[in-house]
PDB file of C-alpha atoms in Angstrom:
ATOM      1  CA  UNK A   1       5.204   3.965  -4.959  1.00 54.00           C
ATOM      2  CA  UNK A   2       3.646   6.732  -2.832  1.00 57.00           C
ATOM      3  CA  UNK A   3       0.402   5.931  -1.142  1.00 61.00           C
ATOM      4  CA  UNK A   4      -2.092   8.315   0.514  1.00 67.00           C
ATOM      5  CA  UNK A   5      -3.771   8.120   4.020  1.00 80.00           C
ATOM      6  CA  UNK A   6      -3.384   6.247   7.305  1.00 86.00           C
ATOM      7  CA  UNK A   7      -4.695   3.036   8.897  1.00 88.00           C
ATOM      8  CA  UNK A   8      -5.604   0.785  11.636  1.00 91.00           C
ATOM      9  CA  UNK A   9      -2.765  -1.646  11.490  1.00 93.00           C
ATOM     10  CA  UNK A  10      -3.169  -5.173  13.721  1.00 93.00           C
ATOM     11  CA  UNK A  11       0.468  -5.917  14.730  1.00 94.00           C
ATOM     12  CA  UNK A  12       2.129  -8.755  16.207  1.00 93.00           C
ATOM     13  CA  UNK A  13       6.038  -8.502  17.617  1.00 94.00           C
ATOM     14  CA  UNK A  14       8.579 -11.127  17.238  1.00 92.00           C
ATOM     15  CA  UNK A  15      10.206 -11.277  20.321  1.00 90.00           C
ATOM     16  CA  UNK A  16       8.554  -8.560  22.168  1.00 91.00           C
ATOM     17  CA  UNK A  17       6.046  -5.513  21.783  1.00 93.00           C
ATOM     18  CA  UNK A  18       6.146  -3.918  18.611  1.00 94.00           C
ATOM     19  CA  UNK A  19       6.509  -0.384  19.454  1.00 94.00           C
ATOM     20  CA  UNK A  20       9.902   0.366  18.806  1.00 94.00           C
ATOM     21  CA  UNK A  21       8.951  -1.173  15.177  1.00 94.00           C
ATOM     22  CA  UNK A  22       5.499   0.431  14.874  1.00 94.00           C
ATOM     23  CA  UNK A  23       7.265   3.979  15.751  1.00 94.00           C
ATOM     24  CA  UNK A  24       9.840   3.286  13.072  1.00 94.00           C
ATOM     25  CA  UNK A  25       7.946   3.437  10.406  1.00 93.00           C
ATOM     26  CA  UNK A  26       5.656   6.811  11.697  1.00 92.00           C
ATOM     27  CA  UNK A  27       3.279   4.888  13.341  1.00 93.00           C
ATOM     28  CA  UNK A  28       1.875   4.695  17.073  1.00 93.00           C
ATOM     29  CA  UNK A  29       0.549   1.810  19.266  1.00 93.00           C
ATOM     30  CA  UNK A  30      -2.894   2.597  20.087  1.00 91.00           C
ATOM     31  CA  UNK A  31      -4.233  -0.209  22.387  1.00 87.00           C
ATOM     32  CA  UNK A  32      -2.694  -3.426  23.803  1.00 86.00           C
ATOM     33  CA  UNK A  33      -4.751  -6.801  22.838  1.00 82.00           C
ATOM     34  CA  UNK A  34      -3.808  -8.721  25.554  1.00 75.00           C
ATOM     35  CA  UNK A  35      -0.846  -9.919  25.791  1.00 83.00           C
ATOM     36  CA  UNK A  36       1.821  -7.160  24.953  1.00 88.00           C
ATOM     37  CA  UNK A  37       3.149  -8.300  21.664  1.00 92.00           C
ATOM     38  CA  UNK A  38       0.007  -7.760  20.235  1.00 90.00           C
ATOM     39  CA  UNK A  39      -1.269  -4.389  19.351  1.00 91.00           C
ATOM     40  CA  UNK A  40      -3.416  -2.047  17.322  1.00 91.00           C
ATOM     41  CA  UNK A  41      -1.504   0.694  15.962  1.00 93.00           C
ATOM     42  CA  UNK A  42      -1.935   3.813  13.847  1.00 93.00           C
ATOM     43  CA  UNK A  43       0.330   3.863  10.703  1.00 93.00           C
ATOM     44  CA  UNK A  44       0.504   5.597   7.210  1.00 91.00           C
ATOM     45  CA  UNK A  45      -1.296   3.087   4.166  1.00 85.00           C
ATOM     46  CA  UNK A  46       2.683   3.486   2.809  1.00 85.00           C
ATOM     47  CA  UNK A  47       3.961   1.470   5.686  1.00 89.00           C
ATOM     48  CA  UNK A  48       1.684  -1.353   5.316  1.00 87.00           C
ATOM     49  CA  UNK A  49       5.087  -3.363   2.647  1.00 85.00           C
ATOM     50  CA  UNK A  50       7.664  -2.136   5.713  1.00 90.00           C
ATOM     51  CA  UNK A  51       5.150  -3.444   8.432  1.00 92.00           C
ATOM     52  CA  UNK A  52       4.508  -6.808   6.940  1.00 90.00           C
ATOM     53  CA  UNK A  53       8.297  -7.283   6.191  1.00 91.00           C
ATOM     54  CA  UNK A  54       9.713  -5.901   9.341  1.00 94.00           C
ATOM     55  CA  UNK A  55      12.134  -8.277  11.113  1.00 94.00           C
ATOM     56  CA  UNK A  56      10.901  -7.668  14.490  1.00 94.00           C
ATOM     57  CA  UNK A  57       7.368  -8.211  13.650  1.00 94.00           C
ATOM     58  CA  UNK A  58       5.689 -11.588  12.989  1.00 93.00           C
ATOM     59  CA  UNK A  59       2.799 -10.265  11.541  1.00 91.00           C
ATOM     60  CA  UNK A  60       0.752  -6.609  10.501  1.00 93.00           C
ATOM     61  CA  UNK A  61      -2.167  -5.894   8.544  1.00 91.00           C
ATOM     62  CA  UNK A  62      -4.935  -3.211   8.232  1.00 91.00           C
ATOM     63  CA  UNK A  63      -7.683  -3.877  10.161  1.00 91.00           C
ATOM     64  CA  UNK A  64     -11.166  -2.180  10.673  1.00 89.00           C
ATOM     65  CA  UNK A  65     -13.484  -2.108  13.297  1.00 88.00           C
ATOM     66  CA  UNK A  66     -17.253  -2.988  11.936  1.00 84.00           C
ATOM     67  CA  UNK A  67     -19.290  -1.291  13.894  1.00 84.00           C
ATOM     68  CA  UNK A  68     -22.314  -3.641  14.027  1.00 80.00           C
ATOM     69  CA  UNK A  69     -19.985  -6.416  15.772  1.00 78.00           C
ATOM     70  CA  UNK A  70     -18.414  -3.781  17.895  1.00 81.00           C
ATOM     71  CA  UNK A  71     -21.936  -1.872  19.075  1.00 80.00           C
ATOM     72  CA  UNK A  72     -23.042  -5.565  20.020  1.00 76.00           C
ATOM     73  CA  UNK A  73     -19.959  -5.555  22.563  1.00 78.00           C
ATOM     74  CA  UNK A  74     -20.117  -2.582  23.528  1.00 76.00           C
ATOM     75  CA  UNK A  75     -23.743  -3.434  24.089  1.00 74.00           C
ATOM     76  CA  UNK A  76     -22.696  -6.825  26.048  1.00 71.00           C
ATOM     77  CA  UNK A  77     -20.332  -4.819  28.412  1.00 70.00           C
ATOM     78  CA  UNK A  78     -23.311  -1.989  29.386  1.00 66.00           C
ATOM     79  CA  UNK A  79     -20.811   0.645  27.712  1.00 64.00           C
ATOM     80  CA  UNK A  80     -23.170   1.817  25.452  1.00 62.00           C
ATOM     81  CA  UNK A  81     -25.670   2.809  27.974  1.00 57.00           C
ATOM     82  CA  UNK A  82     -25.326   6.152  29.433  1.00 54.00           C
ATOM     83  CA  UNK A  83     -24.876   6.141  33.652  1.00 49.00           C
ATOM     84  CA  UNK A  84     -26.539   8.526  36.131  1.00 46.00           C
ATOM     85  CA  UNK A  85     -23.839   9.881  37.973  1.00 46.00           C
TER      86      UNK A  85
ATOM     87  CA  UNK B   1      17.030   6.283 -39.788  1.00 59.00           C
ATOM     88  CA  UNK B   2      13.894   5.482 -38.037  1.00 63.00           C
ATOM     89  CA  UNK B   3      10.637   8.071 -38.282  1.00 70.00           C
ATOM     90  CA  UNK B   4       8.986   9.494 -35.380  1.00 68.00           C
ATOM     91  CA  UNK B   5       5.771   7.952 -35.687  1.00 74.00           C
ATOM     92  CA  UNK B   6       7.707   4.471 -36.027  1.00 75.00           C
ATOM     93  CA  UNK B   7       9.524   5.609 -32.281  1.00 71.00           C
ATOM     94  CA  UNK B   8       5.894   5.841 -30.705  1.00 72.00           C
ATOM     95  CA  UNK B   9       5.124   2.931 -32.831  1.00 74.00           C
ATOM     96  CA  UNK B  10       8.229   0.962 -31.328  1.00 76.00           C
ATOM     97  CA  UNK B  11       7.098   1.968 -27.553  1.00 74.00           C
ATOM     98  CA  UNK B  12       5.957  -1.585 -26.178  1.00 79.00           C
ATOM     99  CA  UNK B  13       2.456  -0.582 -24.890  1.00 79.00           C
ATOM    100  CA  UNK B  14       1.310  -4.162 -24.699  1.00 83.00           C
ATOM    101  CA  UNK B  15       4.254  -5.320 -22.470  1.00 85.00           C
ATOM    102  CA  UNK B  16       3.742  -2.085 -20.612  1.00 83.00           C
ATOM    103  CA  UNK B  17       0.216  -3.231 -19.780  1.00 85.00           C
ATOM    104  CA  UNK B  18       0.967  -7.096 -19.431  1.00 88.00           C
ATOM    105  CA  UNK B  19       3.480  -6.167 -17.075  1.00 87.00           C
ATOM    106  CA  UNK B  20       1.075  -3.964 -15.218  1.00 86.00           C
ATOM    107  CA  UNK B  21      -1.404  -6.132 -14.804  1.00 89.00           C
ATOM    108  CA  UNK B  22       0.457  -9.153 -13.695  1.00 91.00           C
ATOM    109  CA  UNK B  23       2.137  -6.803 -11.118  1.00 90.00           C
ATOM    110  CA  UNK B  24      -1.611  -5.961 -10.050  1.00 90.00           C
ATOM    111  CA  UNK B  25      -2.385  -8.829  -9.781  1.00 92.00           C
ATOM    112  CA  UNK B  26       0.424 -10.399  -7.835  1.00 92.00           C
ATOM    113  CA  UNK B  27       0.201  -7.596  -5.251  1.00 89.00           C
ATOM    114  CA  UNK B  28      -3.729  -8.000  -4.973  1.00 91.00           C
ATOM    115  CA  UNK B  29      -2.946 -11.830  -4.517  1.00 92.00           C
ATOM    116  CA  UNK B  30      -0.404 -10.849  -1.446  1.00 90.00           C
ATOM    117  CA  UNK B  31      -2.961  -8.173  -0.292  1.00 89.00           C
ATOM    118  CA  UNK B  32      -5.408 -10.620   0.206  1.00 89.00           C
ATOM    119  CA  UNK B  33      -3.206 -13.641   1.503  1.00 90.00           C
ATOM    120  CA  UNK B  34      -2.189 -10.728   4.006  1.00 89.00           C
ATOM    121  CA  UNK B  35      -5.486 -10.253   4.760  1.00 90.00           C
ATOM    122  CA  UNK B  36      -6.152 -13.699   5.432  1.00 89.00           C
ATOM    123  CA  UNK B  37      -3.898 -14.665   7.890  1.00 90.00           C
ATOM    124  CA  UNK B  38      -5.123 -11.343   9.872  1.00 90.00           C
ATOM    125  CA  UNK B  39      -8.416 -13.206   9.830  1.00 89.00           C
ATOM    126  CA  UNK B  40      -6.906 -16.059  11.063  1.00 89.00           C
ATOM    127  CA  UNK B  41      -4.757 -14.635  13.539  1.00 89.00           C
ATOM    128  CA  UNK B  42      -8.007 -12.334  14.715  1.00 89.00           C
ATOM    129  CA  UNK B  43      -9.947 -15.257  15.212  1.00 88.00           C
ATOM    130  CA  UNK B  44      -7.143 -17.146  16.897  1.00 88.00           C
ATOM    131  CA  UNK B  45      -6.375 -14.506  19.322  1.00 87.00           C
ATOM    132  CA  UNK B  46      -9.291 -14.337  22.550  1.00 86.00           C
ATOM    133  CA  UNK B  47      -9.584 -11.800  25.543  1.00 83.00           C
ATOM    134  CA  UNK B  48     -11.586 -12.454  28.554  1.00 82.00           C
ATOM    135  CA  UNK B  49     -14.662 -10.159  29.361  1.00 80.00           C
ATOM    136  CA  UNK B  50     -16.650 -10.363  32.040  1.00 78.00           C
ATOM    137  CA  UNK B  51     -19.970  -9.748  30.161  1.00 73.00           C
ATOM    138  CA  UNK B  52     -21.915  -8.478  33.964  1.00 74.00           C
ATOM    139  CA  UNK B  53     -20.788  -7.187  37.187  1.00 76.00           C
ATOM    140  CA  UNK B  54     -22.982  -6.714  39.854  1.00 81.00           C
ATOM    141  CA  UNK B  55     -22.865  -4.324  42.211  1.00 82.00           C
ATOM    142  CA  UNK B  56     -24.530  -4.782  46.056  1.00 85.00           C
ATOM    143  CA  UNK B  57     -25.053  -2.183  48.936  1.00 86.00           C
ATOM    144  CA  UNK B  58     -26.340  -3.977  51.512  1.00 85.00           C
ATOM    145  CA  UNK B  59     -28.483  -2.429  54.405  1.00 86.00           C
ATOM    146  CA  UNK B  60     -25.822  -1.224  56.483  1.00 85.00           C
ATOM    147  CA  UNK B  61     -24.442   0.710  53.201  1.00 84.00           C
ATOM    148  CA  UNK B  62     -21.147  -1.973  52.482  1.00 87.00           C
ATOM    149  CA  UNK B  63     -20.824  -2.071  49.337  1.00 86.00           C
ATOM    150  CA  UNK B  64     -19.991  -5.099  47.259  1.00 86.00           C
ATOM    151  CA  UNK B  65     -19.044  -6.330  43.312  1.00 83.00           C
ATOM    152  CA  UNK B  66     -19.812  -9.532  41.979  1.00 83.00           C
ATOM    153  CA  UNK B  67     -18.369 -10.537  38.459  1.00 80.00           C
ATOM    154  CA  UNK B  68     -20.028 -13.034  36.351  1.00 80.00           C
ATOM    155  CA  UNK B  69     -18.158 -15.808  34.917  1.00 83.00           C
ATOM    156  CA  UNK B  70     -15.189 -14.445  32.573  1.00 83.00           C
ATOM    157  CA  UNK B  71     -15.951 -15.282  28.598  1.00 83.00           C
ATOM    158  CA  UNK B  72     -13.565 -15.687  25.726  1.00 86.00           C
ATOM    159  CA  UNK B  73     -14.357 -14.045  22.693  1.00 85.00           C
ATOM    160  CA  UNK B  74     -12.164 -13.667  19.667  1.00 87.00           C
ATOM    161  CA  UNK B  75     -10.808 -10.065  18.438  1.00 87.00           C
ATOM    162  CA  UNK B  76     -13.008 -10.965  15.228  1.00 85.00           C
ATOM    163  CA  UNK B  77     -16.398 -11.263  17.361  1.00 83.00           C
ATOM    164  CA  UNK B  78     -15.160  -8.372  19.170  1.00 84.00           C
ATOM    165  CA  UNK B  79     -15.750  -6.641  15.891  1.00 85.00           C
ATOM    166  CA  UNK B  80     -12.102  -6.248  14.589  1.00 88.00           C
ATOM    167  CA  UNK B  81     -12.372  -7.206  11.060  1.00 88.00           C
ATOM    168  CA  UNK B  82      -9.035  -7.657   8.801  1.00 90.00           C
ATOM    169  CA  UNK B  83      -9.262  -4.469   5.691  1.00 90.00           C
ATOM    170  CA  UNK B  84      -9.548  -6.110   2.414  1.00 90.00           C
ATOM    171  CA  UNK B  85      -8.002  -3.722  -0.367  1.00 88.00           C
ATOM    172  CA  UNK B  86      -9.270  -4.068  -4.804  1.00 89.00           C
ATOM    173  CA  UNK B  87      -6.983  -2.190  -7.199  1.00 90.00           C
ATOM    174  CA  UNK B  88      -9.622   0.045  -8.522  1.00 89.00           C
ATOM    175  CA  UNK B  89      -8.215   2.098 -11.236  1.00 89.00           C
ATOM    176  CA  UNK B  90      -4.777   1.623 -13.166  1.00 87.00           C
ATOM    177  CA  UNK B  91      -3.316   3.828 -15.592  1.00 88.00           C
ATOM    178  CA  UNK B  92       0.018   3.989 -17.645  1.00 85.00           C
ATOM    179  CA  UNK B  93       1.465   7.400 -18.222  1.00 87.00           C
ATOM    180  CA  UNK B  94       4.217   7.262 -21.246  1.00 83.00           C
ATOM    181  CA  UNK B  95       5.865  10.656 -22.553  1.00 86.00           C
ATOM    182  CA  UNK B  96       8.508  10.314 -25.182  1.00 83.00           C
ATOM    183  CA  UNK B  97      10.545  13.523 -26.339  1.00 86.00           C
ATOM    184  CA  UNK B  98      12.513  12.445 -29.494  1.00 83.00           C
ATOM    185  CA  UNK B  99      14.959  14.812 -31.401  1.00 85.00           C
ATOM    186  CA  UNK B 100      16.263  14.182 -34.463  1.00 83.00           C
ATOM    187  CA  UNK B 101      18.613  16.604 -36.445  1.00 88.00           C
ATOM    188  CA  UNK B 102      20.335  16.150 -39.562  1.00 88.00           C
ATOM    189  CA  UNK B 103      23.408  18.323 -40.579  1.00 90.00           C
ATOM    190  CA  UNK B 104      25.744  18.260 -44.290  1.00 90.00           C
ATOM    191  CA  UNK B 105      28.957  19.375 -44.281  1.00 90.00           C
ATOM    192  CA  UNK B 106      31.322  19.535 -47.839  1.00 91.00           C
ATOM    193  CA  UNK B 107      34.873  20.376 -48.054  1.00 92.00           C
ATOM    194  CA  UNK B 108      36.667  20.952 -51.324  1.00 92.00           C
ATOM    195  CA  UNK B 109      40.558  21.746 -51.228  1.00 92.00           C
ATOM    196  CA  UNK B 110      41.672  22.357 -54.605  1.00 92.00           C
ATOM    197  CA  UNK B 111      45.633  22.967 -55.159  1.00 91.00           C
ATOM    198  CA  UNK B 112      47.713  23.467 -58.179  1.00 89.00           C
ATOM    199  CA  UNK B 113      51.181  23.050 -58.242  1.00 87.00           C
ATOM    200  CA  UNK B 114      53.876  23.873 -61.580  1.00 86.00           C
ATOM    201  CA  UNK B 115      56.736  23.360 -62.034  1.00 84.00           C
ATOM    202  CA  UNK B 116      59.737  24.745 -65.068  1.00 84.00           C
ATOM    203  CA  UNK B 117      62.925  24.026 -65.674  1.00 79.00           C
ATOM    204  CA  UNK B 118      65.354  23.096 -68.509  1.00 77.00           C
ATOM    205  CA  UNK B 119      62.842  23.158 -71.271  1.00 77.00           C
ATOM    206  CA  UNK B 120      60.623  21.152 -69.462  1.00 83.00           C
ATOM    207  CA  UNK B 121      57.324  21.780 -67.046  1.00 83.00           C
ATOM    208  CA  UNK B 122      55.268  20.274 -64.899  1.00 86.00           C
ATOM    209  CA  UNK B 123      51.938  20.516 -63.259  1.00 87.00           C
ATOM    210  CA  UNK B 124      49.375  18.902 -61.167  1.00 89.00           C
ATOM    211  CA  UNK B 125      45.929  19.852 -59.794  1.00 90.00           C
ATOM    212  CA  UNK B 126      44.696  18.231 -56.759  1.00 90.00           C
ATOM    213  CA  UNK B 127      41.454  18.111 -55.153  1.00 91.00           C
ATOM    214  CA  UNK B 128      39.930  16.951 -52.171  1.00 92.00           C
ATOM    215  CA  UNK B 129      36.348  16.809 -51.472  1.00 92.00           C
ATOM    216  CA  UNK B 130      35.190  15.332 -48.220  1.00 92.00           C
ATOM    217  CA  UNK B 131      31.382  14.809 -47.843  1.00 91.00           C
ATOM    218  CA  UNK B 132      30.164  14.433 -43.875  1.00 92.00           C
ATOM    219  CA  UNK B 133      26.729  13.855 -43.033  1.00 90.00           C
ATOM    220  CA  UNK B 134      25.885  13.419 -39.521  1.00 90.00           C
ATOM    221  CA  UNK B 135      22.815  12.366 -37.901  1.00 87.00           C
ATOM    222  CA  UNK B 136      21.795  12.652 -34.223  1.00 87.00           C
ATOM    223  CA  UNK B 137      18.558  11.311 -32.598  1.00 83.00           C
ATOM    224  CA  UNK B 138      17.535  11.676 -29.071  1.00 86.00           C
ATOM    225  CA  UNK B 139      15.175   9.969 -27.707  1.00 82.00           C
ATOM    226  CA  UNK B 140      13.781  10.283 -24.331  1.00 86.00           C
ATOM    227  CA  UNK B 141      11.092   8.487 -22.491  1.00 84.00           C
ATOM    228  CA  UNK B 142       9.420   8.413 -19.375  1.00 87.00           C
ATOM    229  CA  UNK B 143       6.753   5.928 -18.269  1.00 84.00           C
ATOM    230  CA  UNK B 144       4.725   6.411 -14.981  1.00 86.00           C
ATOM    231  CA  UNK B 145       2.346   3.691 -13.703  1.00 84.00           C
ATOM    232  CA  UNK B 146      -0.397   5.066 -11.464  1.00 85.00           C
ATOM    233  CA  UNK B 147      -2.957   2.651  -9.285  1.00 85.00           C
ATOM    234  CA  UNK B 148      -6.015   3.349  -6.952  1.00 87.00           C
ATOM    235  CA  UNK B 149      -6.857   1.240  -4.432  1.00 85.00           C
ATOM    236  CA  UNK B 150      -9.894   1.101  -2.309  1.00 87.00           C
ATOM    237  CA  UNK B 151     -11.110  -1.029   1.146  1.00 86.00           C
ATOM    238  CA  UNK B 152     -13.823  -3.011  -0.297  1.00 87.00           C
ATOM    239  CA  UNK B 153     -16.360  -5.258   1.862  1.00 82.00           C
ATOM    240  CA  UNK B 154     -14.661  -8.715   3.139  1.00 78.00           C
ATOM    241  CA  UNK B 155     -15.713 -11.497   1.743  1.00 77.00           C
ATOM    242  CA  UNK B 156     -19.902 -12.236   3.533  1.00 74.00           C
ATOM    243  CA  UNK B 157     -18.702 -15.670   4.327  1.00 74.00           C
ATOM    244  CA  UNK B 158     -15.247 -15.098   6.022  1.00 70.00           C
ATOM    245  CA  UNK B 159     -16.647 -14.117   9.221  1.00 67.00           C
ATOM    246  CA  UNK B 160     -18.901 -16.469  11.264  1.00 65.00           C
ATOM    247  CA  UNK B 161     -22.417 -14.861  12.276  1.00 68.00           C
ATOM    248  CA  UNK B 162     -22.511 -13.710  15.845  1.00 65.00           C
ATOM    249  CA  UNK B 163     -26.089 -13.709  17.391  1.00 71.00           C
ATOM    250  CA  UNK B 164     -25.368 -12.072  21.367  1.00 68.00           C
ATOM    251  CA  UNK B 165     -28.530 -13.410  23.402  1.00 74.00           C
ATOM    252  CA  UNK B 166     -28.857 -11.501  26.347  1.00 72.00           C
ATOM    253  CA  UNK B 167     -30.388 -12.873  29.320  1.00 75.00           C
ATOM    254  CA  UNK B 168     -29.525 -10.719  32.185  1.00 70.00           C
ATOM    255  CA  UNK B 169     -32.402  -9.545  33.934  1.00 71.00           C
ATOM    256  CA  UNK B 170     -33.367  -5.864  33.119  1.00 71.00           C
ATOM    257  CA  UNK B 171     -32.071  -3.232  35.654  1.00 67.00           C
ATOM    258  CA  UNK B 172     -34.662  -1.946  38.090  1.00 67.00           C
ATOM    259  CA  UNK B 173     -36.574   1.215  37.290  1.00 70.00           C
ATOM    260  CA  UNK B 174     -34.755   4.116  38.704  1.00 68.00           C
ATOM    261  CA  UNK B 175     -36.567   4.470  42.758  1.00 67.00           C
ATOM    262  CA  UNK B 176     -38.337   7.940  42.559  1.00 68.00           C
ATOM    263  CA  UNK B 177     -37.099  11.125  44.862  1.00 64.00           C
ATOM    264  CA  UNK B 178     -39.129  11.408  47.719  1.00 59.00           C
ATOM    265  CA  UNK B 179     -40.125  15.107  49.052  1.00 55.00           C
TER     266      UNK B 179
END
């Protein structure tokens, strides 16, 4: 069934990062999450059935960031303030 | 041989839609159980962050960095949040094309035959009708299911409430230019 639209995908490889399955399905790795078989990656809404049944993947689903949760991070870490130079 | 309206009758609408809907729902029900175990996973899975560093210059102009103690925070109080998707609109498409045509077809083959000889005669008429009548019906049909779906809100009570208390001091006004 055709789907529409891309998403924020967090992914989880088997054996090892999940790049090489991420890319096969269109998608791209967009940020590590510590250790490197974990991942945030960019991927069309279609892939989400391939992504969740890949064989080299233990796990993938569509994430979001919520922005409240995220701002008070950001917050924590000073990276929302703006720095003299 | 079987009207029109009784072919659009005969579609089965009903197990169309029950089908439809249980198919819904099963994939909503493995949407969600996907969706889950992100949670779970997300909540399971920490980084470090070193929530201050300080930074010294002392009087002869070295400069030095002080971290504060590391902290472990889960990807979900980071603010990475698992997408829940709803099945928001469904529809069932069904276009039928039937053509039915009818044709007749008679044959007669009349023959007469005689026959004389020796006083005597004979004679016999034959005939052959053959009657066809053929029907042909075809019916075509094409069903297309169509589904929305949209990210809806998680769940309010999935995620824990995070309340960040900040007790660093406040940085130091910024030391004015002097002439």
């Amino acid at each position: 069934m055709p789907m529409e639209g891309r998403s924020l995908f967090f992914v989880v490889g088997r054996d090892g990062p999940p790049d090489n399955a991420v890319n096969s399905v269109g998608g791209t790795i967009v940020a590590r999450l510590g250790e490197p078989r974990q991942a945030l990656a960019v991927a069309p809404l279609a892939a989400h059935s391939q992504l969740r049944l890949h064989p080299r993947l233990r796990q993938a689903g569509p994430i979001t960031i919520n922005p409240q949760k995220f701002g008070q991070f950001a917050q924590m870490l000073g990276l929302d303030t703006e720095q003299d130079p | 041989m079987a009207s029109v309206g009784q072919e659009l009758l005969d579609v089965p609408l009903p197990d169309m839609v029950t089908k439809l809907a249980l198919g819904i729902a099963e994939a909503q029900a493995a949407l969600d159980e996907n969706s889950v175990e992100t949670a779970l996973t997300l909540a399971d899975t920490t980084i470090e962050v070193v929530p201050a560093l300080t930074q010294t210059i002392a009087a002869g102009g070295a400069i030095s960095f002080e971290a504060a103690a590391p902290v472990e925070m889960s990807l979900l109080q980071v603010g990475l949040n698992p997408t829940f998707y709803q099945f928001v609109e469904s529809s069932i498409e069904v276009t039928m094309d039937i053509k039915t045509t009818t044709s007749r077809e008679t044959n007669i083959k009349v023959g007469f035959k005689a026959k004389v000889g020796f006083a005597m005669w004979s004679s016999s008429v034959r005939v052959d009708v053959q009657h066809n009548r053929k029907f042909q019906k075809e019916v075509r049909g094409t069903s297309r299911l169509f589904v929305k779906m949209a990210p809806v809100p998680p769940p309010p009570r999935i995620f824990p409430e995070v309340t960040v208390i900040d007790q660093r001091p406040p940085a130091p006004p910024p030391a004015p230019d002097n002439p």
